[in-house]
PDB file of C-alpha atoms in Angstrom:
ATOM      1  CA  MET A1237      23.356  10.801  17.398  1.00  0.00           C
ATOM      2  CA  ILE A1238      21.683  14.216  17.021  1.00  0.00           C
ATOM      3  CA  TRP A1239      23.401  15.087  14.038  1.00  0.00           C
ATOM      4  CA  ARG A1240      22.486  11.676  12.510  1.00  0.00           C
ATOM      5  CA  ILE A1241      18.938  11.700  13.136  1.00  0.00           C
ATOM      6  CA  GLY A1242      18.688  15.088  11.485  1.00  0.00           C
ATOM      7  CA  GLY A1243      20.856  14.131   8.125  1.00  0.00           C
ATOM      8  CA  VAL A1244      18.298  11.215   8.020  1.00  0.00           C
ATOM      9  CA  LEU A1245      15.500  13.445   8.385  1.00  0.00           C
ATOM     10  CA  VAL A1246      16.896  15.874   5.864  1.00  0.00           C
ATOM     11  CA  ARG A1247      17.674  13.160   3.293  1.00  0.00           C
ATOM     12  CA  ALA A1248      13.963  12.044   3.701  1.00  0.00           C
ATOM     13  CA  PHE A1249      12.603  15.540   3.059  1.00  0.00           C
ATOM     14  CA  VAL A1250      15.228  15.887   0.008  1.00  0.00           C
ATOM     15  CA  THR A1251      13.788  12.424  -1.136  1.00  0.00           C
ATOM     16  CA  LEU A1252      10.008  13.680  -0.538  1.00  0.00           C
ATOM     17  CA  LEU A1253      10.791  16.803  -2.526  1.00  0.00           C
ATOM     18  CA  MET A1254      11.997  14.944  -5.398  1.00  0.00           C
ATOM     19  CA  VAL A1255       8.883  12.481  -5.201  1.00  0.00           C
ATOM     20  CA  ALA A1256       7.105  16.096  -5.436  1.00  0.00           C
ATOM     21  CA  ALA A1257       8.809  16.931  -8.471  1.00  0.00           C
ATOM     22  CA  LEU A1258       8.837  13.706 -10.228  1.00  0.00           C
ATOM     23  CA  ASN A1259       5.228  13.450  -9.580  1.00  0.00           C
ATOM     24  CA  PHE A1260       4.320  16.588 -11.290  1.00  0.00           C
ATOM     25  CA  VAL A1261       6.416  15.866 -14.642  1.00  0.00           C
ATOM     26  CA  LEU A1262       4.856  12.627 -14.644  1.00  0.00           C
ATOM     27  CA  PHE A1263       1.066  13.112 -15.096  1.00  0.00           C
ATOM     28  CA  ARG A1264       1.469  16.022 -17.035  1.00  0.00           C
ATOM     29  CA  VAL A1265       2.574  14.045 -20.012  1.00  0.00           C
ATOM     30  CA  ILE A1266      -0.887  12.084 -19.679  1.00  0.00           C
ATOM     31  CA  PRO A1267      -2.602  11.897 -23.086  1.00  0.00           C
ATOM     32  CA  GLY A1268      -5.494  14.310 -22.766  1.00  0.00           C
ATOM     33  CA  ASP A1269      -6.184  17.909 -21.459  1.00  0.00           C
ATOM     34  CA  PRO A1270      -7.949  18.460 -18.108  1.00  0.00           C
ATOM     35  CA  ALA A1271      -9.612  21.685 -19.181  1.00  0.00           C
ATOM     36  CA  SER A1272     -11.369  19.838 -21.961  1.00  0.00           C
ATOM     37  CA  MET A1273     -12.337  16.766 -19.542  1.00  0.00           C
ATOM     38  CA  LEU A1274     -14.249  18.918 -17.178  1.00  0.00           C
ATOM     39  CA  LEU A1275     -16.402  20.205 -19.602  1.00  0.00           C
ATOM     40  CA  GLY A1276     -17.208  16.574 -20.980  1.00  0.00           C
ATOM     41  CA  GLY A1277     -13.946  15.373 -23.240  1.00  0.00           C
ATOM     42  CA  ALA A1278     -14.316  14.563 -26.479  1.00  0.00           C
ATOM     43  CA  ARG A1279     -18.309  14.057 -26.448  1.00  0.00           C
ATOM     44  CA  SER A1280     -18.515  17.290 -25.149  1.00  0.00           C
ATOM     45  CA  SER A1281     -19.845  20.579 -27.381  1.00  0.00           C
ATOM     46  CA  ALA A1282     -17.902  22.901 -25.133  1.00  0.00           C
ATOM     47  CA  THR A1283     -15.959  25.901 -27.632  1.00  0.00           C
ATOM     48  CA  ALA A1284     -12.536  27.016 -27.689  1.00  0.00           C
ATOM     49  CA  GLU A1285     -13.217  30.031 -25.826  1.00  0.00           C
ATOM     50  CA  GLN A1286     -15.112  27.791 -22.931  1.00  0.00           C
ATOM     51  CA  ILE A1287     -12.028  25.514 -22.746  1.00  0.00           C
ATOM     52  CA  GLU A1288      -9.493  28.360 -22.547  1.00  0.00           C
ATOM     53  CA  ALA A1289     -11.433  30.068 -19.632  1.00  0.00           C
ATOM     54  CA  GLN A1290     -11.130  26.863 -17.438  1.00  0.00           C
ATOM     55  CA  ARG A1291      -7.542  26.312 -18.695  1.00  0.00           C
ATOM     56  CA  GLU A1292      -7.013  29.732 -16.992  1.00  0.00           C
ATOM     57  CA  ARG A1293      -9.287  29.284 -14.067  1.00  0.00           C
ATOM     58  CA  TRP A1294      -6.993  26.296 -13.047  1.00  0.00           C
ATOM     59  CA  GLY A1295      -3.393  28.062 -13.976  1.00  0.00           C
ATOM     60  CA  LEU A1296      -3.052  25.942 -16.748  1.00  0.00           C
ATOM     61  CA  ASP A1297      -2.609  27.989 -19.154  1.00  0.00           C
ATOM     62  CA  ARG A1298       0.674  29.186 -17.666  1.00  0.00           C
ATOM     63  CA  PRO A1299       4.263  27.842 -18.845  1.00  0.00           C
ATOM     64  CA  LEU A1300       4.865  24.490 -17.039  1.00  0.00           C
ATOM     65  CA  ILE A1301       8.174  25.326 -16.191  1.00  0.00           C
ATOM     66  CA  PRO A1302       8.996  26.872 -13.815  1.00  0.00           C
ATOM     67  CA  ASP A1303       5.878  28.671 -12.599  1.00  0.00           C
ATOM     68  CA  GLN A1304       3.297  25.939 -12.532  1.00  0.00           C
ATOM     69  CA  VAL A1305       6.038  23.534 -10.885  1.00  0.00           C
ATOM     70  CA  LEU A1306       7.276  26.104  -8.858  1.00  0.00           C
ATOM     71  CA  GLN A1307       3.739  27.296  -7.344  1.00  0.00           C
ATOM     72  CA  TYR A1308       3.235  23.607  -6.866  1.00  0.00           C
ATOM     73  CA  LEU A1309       6.635  22.687  -4.849  1.00  0.00           C
ATOM     74  CA  SER A1310       5.987  25.682  -2.907  1.00  0.00           C
ATOM     75  CA  ALA A1311       2.375  24.980  -2.105  1.00  0.00           C
ATOM     76  CA  THR A1312       3.449  21.567  -1.062  1.00  0.00           C
ATOM     77  CA  ALA A1313       6.351  22.422   1.090  1.00  0.00           C
ATOM     78  CA  GLN A1314       3.225  24.506   3.288  1.00  0.00           C
ATOM     79  CA  GLY A1315       1.146  21.418   3.008  1.00  0.00           C
ATOM     80  CA  ASP A1316      -1.599  22.779   0.256  1.00  0.00           C
ATOM     81  CA  LEU A1317      -1.788  20.069  -1.791  1.00  0.00           C
ATOM     82  CA  GLY A1318      -4.718  22.027  -4.234  1.00  0.00           C
ATOM     83  CA  TYR A1319      -8.038  21.736  -5.225  1.00  0.00           C
ATOM     84  CA  SER A1320      -9.417  19.173  -7.260  1.00  0.00           C
ATOM     85  CA  PHE A1321     -10.784  19.588 -10.866  1.00  0.00           C
ATOM     86  CA  LYS A1322     -13.333  16.681 -11.282  1.00  0.00           C
ATOM     87  CA  PHE A1323     -14.868  17.331  -7.270  1.00  0.00           C
ATOM     88  CA  ARG A1324     -15.931  20.694  -7.923  1.00  0.00           C
ATOM     89  CA  GLY A1325     -13.030  22.459  -6.193  1.00  0.00           C
ATOM     90  CA  ARG A1326     -12.747  20.356  -3.091  1.00  0.00           C
ATOM     91  CA  ARG A1327      -9.528  20.568  -1.359  1.00  0.00           C
ATOM     92  CA  VAL A1328      -7.148  17.524  -2.696  1.00  0.00           C
ATOM     93  CA  SER A1329      -6.212  16.820   1.449  1.00  0.00           C
ATOM     94  CA  ASP A1330      -9.922  16.509   2.331  1.00  0.00           C
ATOM     95  CA  LEU A1331     -10.708  14.029  -0.708  1.00  0.00           C
ATOM     96  CA  ILE A1332      -7.818  11.949   0.622  1.00  0.00           C
ATOM     97  CA  ILE A1333      -8.411  12.289   4.315  1.00  0.00           C
ATOM     98  CA  GLU A1334     -12.297  11.103   3.455  1.00  0.00           C
ATOM     99  CA  ARG A1335     -10.850   7.957   1.708  1.00  0.00           C
ATOM    100  CA  LEU A1336      -7.764   6.884   3.460  1.00  0.00           C
ATOM    101  CA  PRO A1337      -9.636   5.008   6.417  1.00  0.00           C
ATOM    102  CA  ALA A1338     -11.324   2.889   4.011  1.00  0.00           C
ATOM    103  CA  THR A1339      -8.146   1.777   2.297  1.00  0.00           C
ATOM    104  CA  LEU A1340      -6.162   1.966   6.063  1.00  0.00           C
ATOM    105  CA  LEU A1341      -8.868  -0.597   6.535  1.00  0.00           C
ATOM    106  CA  LEU A1342      -8.260  -2.794   4.179  1.00  0.00           C
ATOM    107  CA  VAL A1343      -4.371  -2.585   4.149  1.00  0.00           C
ATOM    108  CA  GLY A1344      -4.447  -3.208   7.849  1.00  0.00           C
ATOM    109  CA  LEU A1345      -6.653  -6.337   8.505  1.00  0.00           C
ATOM    110  CA  ALA A1346      -4.837  -7.755   5.062  1.00  0.00           C
ATOM    111  CA  GLN A1347      -1.137  -6.822   6.736  1.00  0.00           C
ATOM    112  CA  GLY A1348      -2.194  -8.668  10.042  1.00  0.00           C
ATOM    113  CA  ILE A1349      -3.593 -11.484   8.496  1.00  0.00           C
ATOM    114  CA  ALA A1350      -0.273 -12.040   6.376  1.00  0.00           C
ATOM    115  CA  ILE A1351       2.316 -11.375   8.728  1.00  0.00           C
ATOM    116  CA  LEU A1352       0.688 -13.634  11.559  1.00  0.00           C
ATOM    117  CA  CYS A1353       0.171 -16.744   9.035  1.00  0.00           C
ATOM    118  CA  GLY A1354       3.160 -16.177   6.329  1.00  0.00           C
ATOM    119  CA  VAL A1355       5.923 -15.497   8.867  1.00  0.00           C
ATOM    120  CA  THR A1356       4.501 -18.250  11.347  1.00  0.00           C
ATOM    121  CA  MET A1357       4.221 -20.767   8.202  1.00  0.00           C
ATOM    122  CA  GLY A1358       7.432 -19.777   6.968  1.00  0.00           C
ATOM    123  CA  LEU A1359       9.562 -20.488   9.976  1.00  0.00           C
ATOM    124  CA  TYR A1360       8.054 -23.326  10.731  1.00  0.00           C
ATOM    125  CA  ALA A1361       8.732 -24.614   6.988  1.00  0.00           C
ATOM    126  CA  GLY A1362      12.539 -23.169   7.469  1.00  0.00           C
ATOM    127  CA  TRP A1363      12.953 -24.892  10.846  1.00  0.00           C
ATOM    128  CA  ARG A1364      11.661 -28.614   9.308  1.00  0.00           C
ATOM    129  CA  ARG A1365      12.814 -28.078   5.940  1.00  0.00           C
ATOM    130  CA  GLY A1366      12.764 -30.582   3.686  1.00  0.00           C
ATOM    131  CA  GLY A1367       9.698 -32.107   4.927  1.00  0.00           C
ATOM    132  CA  ALA A1368       6.048 -33.026   3.867  1.00  0.00           C
ATOM    133  CA  ILE A1369       4.892 -29.786   5.379  1.00  0.00           C
ATOM    134  CA  ASP A1370       7.782 -27.593   3.494  1.00  0.00           C
ATOM    135  CA  HIS A1371       6.933 -28.871   0.278  1.00  0.00           C
ATOM    136  CA  VAL A1372       3.196 -27.942   0.434  1.00  0.00           C
ATOM    137  CA  THR A1373       3.986 -24.443   1.610  1.00  0.00           C
ATOM    138  CA  THR A1374       6.773 -23.037  -0.141  1.00  0.00           C
ATOM    139  CA  GLY A1375       4.757 -24.753  -3.474  1.00  0.00           C
ATOM    140  CA  THR A1376       1.329 -23.056  -2.678  1.00  0.00           C
ATOM    141  CA  SER A1377       3.544 -19.814  -1.408  1.00  0.00           C
ATOM    142  CA  LEU A1378       5.247 -19.625  -4.938  1.00  0.00           C
ATOM    143  CA  ALA A1379       2.104 -19.631  -6.234  1.00  0.00           C
ATOM    144  CA  LEU A1380       0.340 -16.954  -4.691  1.00  0.00           C
ATOM    145  CA  TYR A1381       3.403 -15.000  -4.685  1.00  0.00           C
ATOM    146  CA  SER A1382       3.366 -14.874  -8.440  1.00  0.00           C
ATOM    147  CA  THR A1383      -0.783 -14.349  -8.876  1.00  0.00           C
ATOM    148  CA  PRO A1384      -1.535 -10.791  -9.374  1.00  0.00           C
ATOM    149  CA  PRO A1385      -3.555  -9.363  -6.524  1.00  0.00           C
ATOM    150  CA  PHE A1386      -6.918  -8.233  -9.036  1.00  0.00           C
ATOM    151  CA  TRP A1387      -6.783 -11.369 -10.881  1.00  0.00           C
ATOM    152  CA  LEU A1388      -6.815 -13.014  -7.712  1.00  0.00           C
ATOM    153  CA  GLY A1389      -9.322 -10.498  -6.384  1.00  0.00           C
ATOM    154  CA  MET A1390     -11.866 -11.553  -9.600  1.00  0.00           C
ATOM    155  CA  LEU A1391     -11.665 -15.267  -9.073  1.00  0.00           C
ATOM    156  CA  LEU A1392     -12.825 -14.746  -5.573  1.00  0.00           C
ATOM    157  CA  VAL A1393     -15.363 -12.950  -7.101  1.00  0.00           C
ATOM    158  CA  VAL A1394     -16.449 -15.245  -9.270  1.00  0.00           C
ATOM    159  CA  VAL A1395     -16.240 -18.443  -6.561  1.00  0.00           C
ATOM    160  CA  PHE A1396     -17.535 -16.444  -4.218  1.00  0.00           C
ATOM    161  CA  SER A1397     -19.757 -14.142  -4.925  1.00  0.00           C
ATOM    162  CA  THR A1398     -21.163 -15.017  -8.584  1.00  0.00           C
ATOM    163  CA  MET A1399     -21.145 -19.176  -8.197  1.00  0.00           C
ATOM    164  CA  LEU A1400     -21.736 -19.675  -4.329  1.00  0.00           C
ATOM    165  CA  GLY A1401     -23.347 -16.138  -3.502  1.00  0.00           C
ATOM    166  CA  TRP A1402     -21.828 -16.600  -0.073  1.00  0.00           C
ATOM    167  CA  LEU A1403     -20.059 -12.776  -0.413  1.00  0.00           C
ATOM    168  CA  PRO A1404     -20.548  -9.529  -1.684  1.00  0.00           C
ATOM    169  CA  GLY A1405     -18.813  -8.756  -4.409  1.00  0.00           C
ATOM    170  CA  TYR A1406     -18.554  -5.112  -4.462  1.00  0.00           C
ATOM    171  CA  GLY A1407     -18.879  -1.672  -2.303  1.00  0.00           C
ATOM    172  CA  SER A1408     -18.398  -1.447   1.396  1.00  0.00           C
ATOM    173  CA  TYR A1409     -21.931  -2.022   2.697  1.00  0.00           C
ATOM    174  CA  SER A1410     -25.304  -2.570   1.686  1.00  0.00           C
ATOM    175  CA  PRO A1411     -27.842   0.301   0.604  1.00  0.00           C
ATOM    176  CA  GLY A1412     -30.357  -0.912   2.373  1.00  0.00           C
ATOM    177  CA  LEU A1413     -29.116  -1.323   5.920  1.00  0.00           C
ATOM    178  CA  VAL A1414     -30.484   2.305   6.824  1.00  0.00           C
ATOM    179  CA  ASN A1415     -31.865   1.728  10.467  1.00  0.00           C
ATOM    180  CA  ALA A1416     -29.856  -1.568  10.882  1.00  0.00           C
ATOM    181  CA  ASP A1417     -28.515  -1.808  14.615  1.00  0.00           C
ATOM    182  CA  LEU A1418     -25.082  -2.136  15.506  1.00  0.00           C
ATOM    183  CA  LEU A1419     -24.525  -5.521  15.668  1.00  0.00           C
ATOM    184  CA  GLU A1420     -26.093  -6.209  11.921  1.00  0.00           C
ATOM    185  CA  TRP A1421     -24.332  -3.135  10.672  1.00  0.00           C
ATOM    186  CA  PHE A1422     -20.885  -4.651  11.609  1.00  0.00           C
ATOM    187  CA  GLY A1423     -21.814  -7.744   9.855  1.00  0.00           C
ATOM    188  CA  ASP A1424     -22.699  -6.126   6.823  1.00  0.00           C
ATOM    189  CA  ARG A1425     -19.260  -4.475   6.847  1.00  0.00           C
ATOM    190  CA  ALA A1426     -17.382  -7.509   7.318  1.00  0.00           C
ATOM    191  CA  ARG A1427     -18.523  -9.360   4.718  1.00  0.00           C
ATOM    192  CA  HIS A1428     -17.871  -6.904   2.126  1.00  0.00           C
ATOM    193  CA  LEU A1429     -14.500  -6.559   3.560  1.00  0.00           C
ATOM    194  CA  ALA A1430     -13.878 -10.323   3.690  1.00  0.00           C
ATOM    195  CA  LEU A1431     -13.002 -10.595  -0.128  1.00  0.00           C
ATOM    196  CA  PRO A1432     -10.883  -7.365  -0.701  1.00  0.00           C
ATOM    197  CA  VAL A1433      -8.850  -8.498   2.454  1.00  0.00           C
ATOM    198  CA  LEU A1434      -8.360 -11.748   1.326  1.00  0.00           C
ATOM    199  CA  ALA A1435      -7.210 -10.815  -2.339  1.00  0.00           C
ATOM    200  CA  VAL A1436      -4.726  -8.722  -0.702  1.00  0.00           C
ATOM    201  CA  ALA A1437      -3.337 -10.911   2.283  1.00  0.00           C
ATOM    202  CA  LEU A1438      -3.185 -14.272   0.000  1.00  0.00           C
ATOM    203  CA  GLY A1439      -0.480 -12.374  -2.270  1.00  0.00           C
ATOM    204  CA  LEU A1440       1.215 -11.159   1.081  1.00  0.00           C
ATOM    205  CA  ILE A1441       1.306 -14.224   2.584  1.00  0.00           C
ATOM    206  CA  GLY A1442       3.240 -15.821  -0.494  1.00  0.00           C
ATOM    207  CA  GLN A1443       5.754 -13.095  -0.031  1.00  0.00           C
ATOM    208  CA  TYR A1444       6.206 -13.996   3.872  1.00  0.00           C
ATOM    209  CA  VAL A1445       6.253 -17.810   3.523  1.00  0.00           C
ATOM    210  CA  VAL A1446       9.009 -17.373   1.053  1.00  0.00           C
ATOM    211  CA  VAL A1447      11.644 -14.630   2.517  1.00  0.00           C
ATOM    212  CA  ALA A1448      10.930 -16.591   6.264  1.00  0.00           C
ATOM    213  CA  ARG A1449      11.879 -19.570   5.242  1.00  0.00           C
ATOM    214  CA  ALA A1450      14.679 -18.709   3.685  1.00  0.00           C
ATOM    215  CA  ALA A1451      15.547 -16.734   6.542  1.00  0.00           C
ATOM    216  CA  MET A1452      15.390 -19.701   8.659  1.00  0.00           C
ATOM    217  CA  SER A1453      17.045 -22.064   6.521  1.00  0.00           C
ATOM    218  CA  ASP A1454      19.994 -20.076   6.459  1.00  0.00           C
ATOM    219  CA  VAL A1455      20.236 -19.745   9.998  1.00  0.00           C
ATOM    220  CA  VAL A1456      19.846 -23.436  11.277  1.00  0.00           C
ATOM    221  CA  THR A1457      23.062 -24.225   9.191  1.00  0.00           C
ATOM    222  CA  GLU A1458      25.195 -20.969  11.038  1.00  0.00           C
ATOM    223  CA  ASP A1459      28.123 -22.064  12.905  1.00  0.00           C
ATOM    224  CA  TYR A1460      26.353 -20.909  16.282  1.00  0.00           C
ATOM    225  CA  MET A1461      23.651 -23.126  15.723  1.00  0.00           C
ATOM    226  CA  VAL A1462      25.935 -26.446  15.571  1.00  0.00           C
ATOM    227  CA  THR A1463      27.547 -24.897  19.042  1.00  0.00           C
ATOM    228  CA  ALA A1464      24.163 -24.638  20.358  1.00  0.00           C
ATOM    229  CA  ARG A1465      23.423 -27.742  19.813  1.00  0.00           C
ATOM    230  CA  ALA A1466      26.904 -29.160  20.837  1.00  0.00           C
ATOM    231  CA  LYS A1467      25.928 -27.457  24.030  1.00  0.00           C
ATOM    232  CA  GLY A1468      22.988 -29.943  24.884  1.00  0.00           C
ATOM    233  CA  LEU A1469      20.369 -26.953  23.936  1.00  0.00           C
ATOM    234  CA  THR A1470      16.898 -28.750  22.819  1.00  0.00           C
ATOM    235  CA  SER A1471      15.881 -27.678  19.551  1.00  0.00           C
ATOM    236  CA  GLY A1472      12.934 -25.211  21.344  1.00  0.00           C
ATOM    237  CA  GLN A1473      15.814 -23.872  23.139  1.00  0.00           C
ATOM    238  CA  MET A1474      17.866 -22.884  20.045  1.00  0.00           C
ATOM    239  CA  LEU A1475      14.994 -21.894  18.367  1.00  0.00           C
ATOM    240  CA  ARG A1476      14.127 -19.390  20.952  1.00  0.00           C
ATOM    241  CA  ARG A1477      17.137 -17.675  21.896  1.00  0.00           C
ATOM    242  CA  HIS A1478      19.231 -17.961  18.326  1.00  0.00           C
ATOM    243  CA  ALA A1479      17.216 -18.661  15.332  1.00  0.00           C
ATOM    244  CA  PHE A1480      13.992 -16.873  16.121  1.00  0.00           C
ATOM    245  CA  ARG A1481      15.570 -12.973  16.174  1.00  0.00           C
ATOM    246  CA  ASN A1482      18.013 -13.633  13.691  1.00  0.00           C
ATOM    247  CA  ALA A1483      15.664 -15.330  10.945  1.00  0.00           C
ATOM    248  CA  LEU A1484      13.030 -11.859  11.485  1.00  0.00           C
ATOM    249  CA  LEU A1485      15.592  -9.616  10.117  1.00  0.00           C
ATOM    250  CA  PRO A1486      14.828  -9.943   6.646  1.00  0.00           C
ATOM    251  CA  VAL A1487      11.371 -10.679   7.392  1.00  0.00           C
ATOM    252  CA  VAL A1488      11.430  -7.032   9.275  1.00  0.00           C
ATOM    253  CA  THR A1489      12.616  -5.661   6.727  1.00  0.00           C
ATOM    254  CA  LEU A1490       9.828  -7.097   3.856  1.00  0.00           C
ATOM    255  CA  VAL A1491       7.055  -6.157   6.353  1.00  0.00           C
ATOM    256  CA  THR A1492       8.142  -2.216   6.935  1.00  0.00           C
ATOM    257  CA  LEU A1493       8.896  -2.083   3.039  1.00  0.00           C
ATOM    258  CA  ASN A1494       5.344  -3.577   2.708  1.00  0.00           C
ATOM    259  CA  LEU A1495       3.429  -0.982   4.467  1.00  0.00           C
ATOM    260  CA  GLY A1496       4.401   1.697   1.900  1.00  0.00           C
ATOM    261  CA  TYR A1497       3.828  -0.532  -0.584  1.00  0.00           C
ATOM    262  CA  VAL A1498       1.309  -2.209  -0.357  1.00  0.00           C
ATOM    263  CA  VAL A1499      -1.249   0.782  -0.811  1.00  0.00           C
ATOM    264  CA  ALA A1500      -0.168   1.247  -3.915  1.00  0.00           C
ATOM    265  CA  GLY A1501      -0.924  -2.501  -4.680  1.00  0.00           C
ATOM    266  CA  ALA A1502      -4.109  -2.203  -3.012  1.00  0.00           C
ATOM    267  CA  ILE A1503      -5.471   0.106  -5.687  1.00  0.00           C
ATOM    268  CA  THR A1504      -5.749  -2.787  -8.393  1.00  0.00           C
ATOM    269  CA  VAL A1505      -8.254  -4.513  -5.834  1.00  0.00           C
ATOM    270  CA  GLU A1506     -10.308  -1.492  -4.263  1.00  0.00           C
ATOM    271  CA  SER A1507     -10.863  -1.362  -8.241  1.00  0.00           C
ATOM    272  CA  VAL A1508     -12.105  -4.907  -8.998  1.00  0.00           C
ATOM    273  CA  PHE A1509     -14.094  -4.556  -5.183  1.00  0.00           C
ATOM    274  CA  ALA A1510     -15.198  -1.106  -6.144  1.00  0.00           C
ATOM    275  CA  TRP A1511     -13.883  -0.145  -2.348  1.00  0.00           C
ATOM    276  CA  PRO A1512     -14.019   3.243  -1.801  1.00  0.00           C
ATOM    277  CA  GLY A1513     -10.468   3.707  -0.616  1.00  0.00           C
ATOM    278  CA  ILE A1514      -7.549   5.857  -2.238  1.00  0.00           C
ATOM    279  CA  GLY A1515      -7.407   3.236  -4.971  1.00  0.00           C
ATOM    280  CA  SER A1516     -10.603   4.065  -6.530  1.00  0.00           C
ATOM    281  CA  LEU A1517     -10.188   7.846  -6.048  1.00  0.00           C
ATOM    282  CA  THR A1518      -6.811   6.927  -7.868  1.00  0.00           C
ATOM    283  CA  VAL A1519      -8.611   5.806 -10.761  1.00  0.00           C
ATOM    284  CA  GLU A1520     -11.112   8.472 -10.822  1.00  0.00           C
ATOM    285  CA  ALA A1521      -8.668  11.179 -10.703  1.00  0.00           C
ATOM    286  CA  LEU A1522      -6.722   9.275 -13.757  1.00  0.00           C
ATOM    287  CA  ASN A1523      -9.584   8.978 -15.564  1.00  0.00           C
ATOM    288  CA  ALA A1524     -10.170  12.773 -15.697  1.00  0.00           C
ATOM    289  CA  ARG A1525      -6.937  13.692 -15.741  1.00  0.00           C
ATOM    290  CA  ASP A1526      -7.331  15.419 -12.316  1.00  0.00           C
ATOM    291  CA  TYR A1527      -3.515  16.198 -11.513  1.00  0.00           C
ATOM    292  CA  PRO A1528      -3.624  17.984  -8.062  1.00  0.00           C
ATOM    293  CA  VAL A1529      -5.911  14.400  -7.012  1.00  0.00           C
ATOM    294  CA  LEU A1530      -2.753  12.222  -8.378  1.00  0.00           C
ATOM    295  CA  GLN A1531       0.287  14.487  -7.122  1.00  0.00           C
ATOM    296  CA  GLY A1532      -1.684  14.483  -3.438  1.00  0.00           C
ATOM    297  CA  ILE A1533      -1.905  10.320  -3.572  1.00  0.00           C
ATOM    298  CA  PHE A1534       1.152   9.459  -5.015  1.00  0.00           C
ATOM    299  CA  LEU A1535       2.867  12.128  -2.617  1.00  0.00           C
ATOM    300  CA  LEU A1536       1.128  10.242   0.085  1.00  0.00           C
ATOM    301  CA  LEU A1537       2.307   6.725  -1.058  1.00  0.00           C
ATOM    302  CA  GLY A1538       5.872   8.627  -1.770  1.00  0.00           C
ATOM    303  CA  ALA A1539       6.082   9.466   2.360  1.00  0.00           C
ATOM    304  CA  SER A1540       4.639   6.284   3.621  1.00  0.00           C
ATOM    305  CA  ILE A1541       7.843   4.332   1.540  1.00  0.00           C
ATOM    306  CA  VAL A1542      10.014   6.553   3.155  1.00  0.00           C
ATOM    307  CA  ALA A1543       8.661   6.629   6.643  1.00  0.00           C
ATOM    308  CA  ALA A1544       8.786   2.474   5.863  1.00  0.00           C
ATOM    309  CA  ASN A1545      12.546   2.890   5.459  1.00  0.00           C
ATOM    310  CA  LEU A1546      12.871   4.626   8.729  1.00  0.00           C
ATOM    311  CA  LEU A1547      10.696   2.035  10.651  1.00  0.00           C
ATOM    312  CA  ALA A1548      12.855  -0.841   9.220  1.00  0.00           C
ATOM    313  CA  ASP A1549      15.871   0.997  10.502  1.00  0.00           C
ATOM    314  CA  VAL A1550      14.695   1.188  13.745  1.00  0.00           C
ATOM    315  CA  ALA A1551      13.281  -1.900  13.884  1.00  0.00           C
ATOM    316  CA  TYR A1552      16.695  -3.516  12.797  1.00  0.00           C
ATOM    317  CA  GLY A1553      18.464  -1.848  15.817  1.00  0.00           C
ATOM    318  CA  ILE A1554      16.179  -3.575  17.997  1.00  0.00           C
ATOM    319  CA  LEU A1555      16.484  -6.741  16.989  1.00  0.00           C
ATOM    320  CA  ASP A1556      20.277  -6.397  16.191  1.00  0.00           C
ATOM    321  CA  PRO A1557      22.691  -4.965  19.119  1.00  0.00           C
ATOM    322  CA  ARG A1558      25.536  -4.579  15.957  1.00  0.00           C
ATOM    323  CA  VAL A1559      23.060  -2.312  14.291  1.00  0.00           C
ATOM    324  CA  ARG A1560      22.303   0.117  17.075  1.00  0.00           C
TER     325      ARG A1560
END
């Protein structure tokens, strides 16, 4: 068991090392010179000497391979993600820690709502497959599943913010609430959070309904379900003792993997709603060719996906004794 756990951890470390190396190469093929962007970009009147000074200051004048890549990998292995070009030399780790809570709040609420609603509706639709509820639920879920989250977000802004005026369409709080009490502050944050959470959750609900329904539809046709019915078990007993746990296995895989992927998917939603999280930071860094920030963010996303895979293995062992 110890050797198996050690092997898993070694593979996870090697995977993250490969992700870090790939990030380093990918972001350096983006058109544009970060040294020039720091001095104002194409409209800047900076001289060639000033641009070269910036390149020398940030180590961009050294050979890409092996000098820059080895220095980056060595620093990353020690937990040093470097310093931002755009944000006046601030540590990348500080920027990520500053923006991460907003993204975790958005993604966490959306995941919770999607799991509760999507898995419940999917399992019920699969258990009562062929009925009117099954057809309506499946059709709606497929439509939500195929809708890009950013487009869904823009649609929600048009309807609930622009046309109806019920909810704010951007930001995380109202600037005028400086001396607001706790209840008023909480209500304002909840109103700003409603549309972004709904945009992310609706797409996830579509995924969970489709997968949970398919899993339950497969389970109810298994031989052990026929045997259980022949023994005289009621529908409720069959659902609780046999169908529910077995149908959850593929759902658990999707849920755990989405814990990593949904952070990346929330980037576009955060851009639509100007939500001050990791997604907005990614867009700002991309526009400024801020390599260290982009590398740090995508390393975080890679680590979250690797951690989600490890969590899926643990969850499978809990649900299925054969895996354990």
